């Protein structure tokens, strides 16, 4: 019998260990955890923003982005219009995220790379038809100053004047310290996976996380 790790809030290192144990020790496929995470994000959007119809999802190339792809599929299935924006080209995305991205593409959702979008939007989202934005750019393991296309995209999202739902952590927030790493998403709601992150309990984090929902994604 595997001994469970019981704690109300976790560091990034502890969360990584919980993920590893779920996959390697308990045998839960990583793609199942990703599907659970994305589904809960979509359910949160439907619950708290029931009238929202037009949603833009901003995705990185890692598992956080993969959660965003799954959320997009579930929202599409609920008759929401989903627009998808990627940090990298679809061909550069691998593993579980790539599987979920391909499903979206088969549903007819064509992603646009963020370099192209930032250029076309001239640094502003005002006037664009989105009711809500989902931040699935960067995960809890992010360290160091946010720069380049990530910083540009975060600024773009924050300036949109639309509610933002962050996946696991607002992009640009240090999940251990609760301090911004330069540019940082200001979310209306943060759906964080499996456990509360220690940094979210800090006063500095509050204006970035918004309401925090700890999602059960099946990790023991």
Short mmCIF file of C-alpha atoms in Angstrom, two decimals:
data_model
loop_
_atom_site.label_atom_id
_atom_site.label_comp_id
_atom_site.label_asym_id
_atom_site.label_seq_id
_atom_site.Cartn_x
_atom_site.Cartn_y
_atom_site.Cartn_z
CA UNK A 1 0.00 0.00 0.00
CA UNK A 2 1.34 3.43 -0.96
CA UNK A 3 1.42 6.00 1.82
CA UNK A 4 -0.55 9.12 0.89
CA UNK A 5 0.87 12.62 1.18
CA UNK A 6 -1.64 14.65 3.19
CA UNK A 7 -1.18 18.41 3.23
CA UNK A 8 -3.51 21.35 2.67
CA UNK A 9 -1.03 23.45 0.71
CA UNK A 10 2.06 22.45 -1.24
CA UNK A 11 5.24 23.87 -2.68
CA UNK A 12 6.00 23.44 -6.37
CA UNK A 13 8.41 20.62 -5.48
CA UNK A 14 5.78 18.83 -3.40
CA UNK A 15 3.20 19.17 -6.18
CA UNK A 16 5.64 17.73 -8.67
CA UNK A 17 6.10 14.74 -6.38
CA UNK A 18 2.33 14.29 -6.05
CA UNK A 19 2.07 14.28 -9.85
CA UNK A 20 4.90 11.76 -10.15
CA UNK A 21 3.37 9.43 -7.57
CA UNK A 22 -0.03 9.58 -9.24
CA UNK A 23 1.46 8.59 -12.58
CA UNK A 24 4.29 6.22 -11.62
CA UNK A 25 3.15 4.69 -8.31
CA UNK A 26 -0.64 4.66 -8.71
CA UNK A 27 -0.58 4.12 -12.46
CA UNK A 28 -2.88 6.99 -13.41
CA UNK A 29 -2.07 7.95 -17.03
CA UNK A 30 -0.87 11.54 -17.33
CA UNK A 31 -3.36 12.19 -20.10
CA UNK A 32 -6.20 11.25 -17.72
CA UNK A 33 -4.99 13.86 -15.22
CA UNK A 34 -4.79 16.41 -18.04
CA UNK A 35 -8.32 15.59 -19.15
CA UNK A 36 -9.60 15.91 -15.59
CA UNK A 37 -7.87 19.29 -15.20
CA UNK A 38 -9.21 20.72 -18.43
CA UNK A 39 -12.71 19.46 -17.71
CA UNK A 40 -12.78 21.20 -14.32
CA UNK A 41 -11.61 24.45 -15.93
CA UNK A 42 -14.46 24.23 -18.44
CA UNK A 43 -16.97 23.47 -15.69
CA UNK A 44 -15.74 26.50 -13.75
CA UNK A 45 -16.26 28.73 -16.78
CA UNK A 46 -19.79 27.40 -17.30
CA UNK A 47 -20.66 27.78 -13.61
CA UNK A 48 -19.32 31.27 -12.99
CA UNK A 49 -19.80 32.75 -16.48
CA UNK A 50 -22.91 30.99 -17.83
CA UNK A 51 -23.70 33.69 -20.41
CA UNK A 52 -20.24 33.77 -21.94
CA UNK A 53 -20.27 32.48 -25.52
CA UNK A 54 -17.01 33.61 -27.14
CA UNK A 55 -13.83 32.43 -25.42
CA UNK A 56 -10.15 32.92 -26.25
CA UNK A 57 -7.67 30.41 -24.82
CA UNK A 58 -3.97 31.31 -24.65
CA UNK A 59 -1.80 28.20 -24.45
CA UNK A 60 1.84 27.45 -23.81
CA UNK A 61 3.53 24.36 -25.18
CA UNK A 62 3.63 22.32 -21.95
CA UNK A 63 1.10 20.57 -19.76
CA UNK A 64 -0.51 23.85 -18.73
CA UNK A 65 -1.27 24.49 -22.38
CA UNK A 66 -2.52 20.92 -22.65
CA UNK A 67 -5.02 21.61 -19.88
CA UNK A 68 -6.13 24.60 -21.93
CA UNK A 69 -6.65 22.44 -25.02
CA UNK A 70 -8.84 20.04 -23.04
CA UNK A 71 -10.85 22.93 -21.58
CA UNK A 72 -11.37 24.19 -25.12
CA UNK A 73 -12.78 20.83 -26.23
CA UNK A 74 -15.25 20.65 -23.36
CA UNK A 75 -16.32 24.26 -23.91
CA UNK A 76 -16.75 23.58 -27.63
CA UNK A 77 -18.96 20.62 -26.73
CA UNK A 78 -21.07 23.02 -24.65
CA UNK A 79 -21.68 25.18 -27.73
CA UNK A 80 -19.15 27.87 -26.87
CA UNK A 81 -17.14 29.49 -29.63
CA UNK A 82 -13.49 28.77 -28.90
CA UNK A 83 -10.48 30.62 -30.32
CA UNK A 84 -7.04 29.18 -29.68
CA UNK A 85 -3.72 31.03 -29.52
CA UNK A 86 -0.40 29.20 -29.19
CA UNK A 87 3.08 30.23 -28.07
CA UNK A 88 4.62 27.69 -30.45
CA UNK A 89 3.66 26.24 -33.81
CA UNK A 90 1.41 23.16 -33.57
CA UNK A 91 4.21 21.03 -35.03
CA UNK A 92 6.45 21.94 -32.08
CA UNK A 93 4.02 20.71 -29.42
CA UNK A 94 4.58 17.13 -28.24
CA UNK A 95 3.27 14.49 -25.82
CA UNK A 96 -0.14 14.68 -24.16
CA UNK A 97 -0.64 18.35 -25.14
CA UNK A 98 -0.13 17.44 -28.81
CA UNK A 99 -2.78 14.71 -28.60
CA UNK A 100 -5.33 17.15 -27.21
CA UNK A 101 -4.39 19.86 -29.69
CA UNK A 102 -4.96 17.46 -32.59
CA UNK A 103 -8.43 16.67 -31.26
CA UNK A 104 -9.28 20.38 -31.33
CA UNK A 105 -7.98 20.68 -34.86
CA UNK A 106 -10.18 17.76 -35.93
CA UNK A 107 -13.12 19.62 -34.41
CA UNK A 108 -12.36 22.47 -36.79
CA UNK A 109 -10.60 24.82 -34.36
CA UNK A 110 -7.62 26.34 -36.15
CA UNK A 111 -4.95 27.74 -33.79
CA UNK A 112 -3.13 31.01 -34.39
CA UNK A 113 0.40 31.53 -33.10
CA UNK A 114 0.74 34.32 -30.57
CA UNK A 115 3.56 36.05 -32.45
CA UNK A 116 1.14 36.51 -35.35
CA UNK A 117 -1.75 37.49 -33.08
CA UNK A 118 0.23 40.09 -31.13
CA UNK A 119 1.35 41.64 -34.42
CA UNK A 120 -2.15 41.63 -35.93
CA UNK A 121 -3.76 43.03 -32.79
CA UNK A 122 -1.23 45.89 -32.59
CA UNK A 123 -0.82 45.18 -28.88
CA UNK A 124 -4.49 45.59 -28.00
CA UNK A 125 -7.50 43.29 -27.64
CA UNK A 126 -10.01 46.10 -27.41
CA UNK A 127 -12.74 45.69 -29.97
CA UNK A 128 -12.16 41.94 -30.34
CA UNK A 129 -15.26 39.78 -29.78
CA UNK A 130 -14.13 37.71 -26.78
CA UNK A 131 -16.26 37.58 -23.62
CA UNK A 132 -13.72 35.69 -21.51
CA UNK A 133 -10.03 34.75 -21.69
CA UNK A 134 -8.38 31.58 -20.39
CA UNK A 135 -4.73 31.77 -19.35
CA UNK A 136 -2.97 28.45 -19.96
CA UNK A 137 0.44 29.90 -20.83
CA UNK A 138 2.77 28.99 -17.96
CA UNK A 139 2.59 26.47 -15.14
CA UNK A 140 3.65 26.38 -11.50
CA UNK A 141 7.27 25.56 -12.30
CA UNK A 142 7.98 28.95 -13.86
CA UNK A 143 10.98 30.78 -12.40
CA UNK A 144 12.86 33.91 -13.47
CA UNK A 145 11.67 37.10 -15.11
CA UNK A 146 8.94 36.78 -17.73
CA UNK A 147 10.19 38.14 -21.05
CA UNK A 148 9.53 38.21 -24.78
CA UNK A 149 6.32 36.86 -26.26
CA UNK A 150 5.13 35.68 -22.83
CA UNK A 151 5.42 39.18 -21.35
CA UNK A 152 3.79 40.70 -24.45
CA UNK A 153 0.88 38.25 -24.29
CA UNK A 154 0.34 38.77 -20.56
CA UNK A 155 0.19 42.54 -21.11
CA UNK A 156 -2.26 42.00 -23.96
CA UNK A 157 -4.54 39.83 -21.81
CA UNK A 158 -4.44 42.20 -18.84
CA UNK A 159 -5.31 45.18 -21.02
CA UNK A 160 -8.33 43.48 -22.59
CA UNK A 161 -10.78 44.44 -19.85
CA UNK A 162 -12.29 40.93 -19.89
CA UNK A 163 -12.53 38.35 -17.09
CA UNK A 164 -9.62 35.91 -17.04
CA UNK A 165 -9.65 32.34 -15.76
CA UNK A 166 -6.13 31.09 -14.99
CA UNK A 167 -5.25 27.41 -15.31
CA UNK A 168 -3.40 26.17 -12.19
CA UNK A 169 -1.54 29.47 -11.64
CA UNK A 170 -1.76 32.96 -13.13
CA UNK A 171 1.07 33.05 -15.68
CA UNK A 172 3.97 35.01 -14.26
CA UNK A 173 3.19 34.33 -10.58
CA UNK A 174 5.72 32.40 -8.50
CA UNK A 175 3.63 29.62 -6.94
CA UNK A 176 6.07 29.28 -4.02
CA UNK A 177 6.54 32.93 -3.03
CA UNK A 178 3.31 34.47 -4.30
CA UNK A 179 5.29 37.23 -5.99
CA UNK A 180 5.04 38.25 -9.65
CA UNK A 181 7.98 37.44 -11.92
CA UNK A 182 7.66 40.74 -13.73
CA UNK A 183 4.63 40.53 -16.05
CA UNK A 184 1.81 38.59 -14.39
CA UNK A 185 -1.76 37.70 -15.30
CA UNK A 186 -4.47 39.28 -13.15
CA UNK A 187 -7.13 36.58 -13.00
CA UNK A 188 -10.74 36.75 -11.91
CA UNK A 189 -10.59 33.06 -11.00
CA UNK A 190 -7.65 30.66 -10.66
CA UNK A 191 -8.43 26.95 -10.98
CA UNK A 192 -5.48 25.27 -9.28
CA UNK A 193 -5.02 21.52 -9.51
CA UNK A 194 -5.18 19.03 -6.63
CA UNK A 195 -3.80 21.20 -3.80
CA UNK A 196 -3.59 24.86 -2.79
CA UNK A 197 -0.18 26.29 -3.69
CA UNK A 198 1.75 27.84 -0.81
CA UNK A 199 2.41 31.08 -2.67
CA UNK A 200 -1.32 31.69 -3.13
CA UNK A 201 -1.67 32.18 0.63
CA UNK A 202 0.61 35.24 0.54
CA UNK A 203 -0.95 38.72 0.49
CA UNK A 204 1.08 39.62 -2.60
CA UNK A 205 -0.69 36.90 -4.61
CA UNK A 206 -4.27 38.00 -4.01
CA UNK A 207 -4.54 40.64 -6.72
CA UNK A 208 -3.30 38.11 -9.29
CA UNK A 209 -5.16 34.92 -8.34
CA UNK A 210 -8.64 36.32 -7.78
CA UNK A 211 -10.99 33.65 -6.44
CA UNK A 212 -9.11 30.37 -5.99
CA UNK A 213 -10.76 27.04 -6.75
CA UNK A 214 -8.84 23.91 -5.77
CA UNK A 215 -9.84 21.29 -8.32
CA UNK A 216 -10.02 17.57 -7.61
CA UNK A 217 -8.39 15.94 -10.64
CA UNK A 218 -8.06 12.45 -9.15
CA UNK A 219 -4.61 12.72 -7.55
CA UNK A 220 -4.56 10.67 -4.30
#
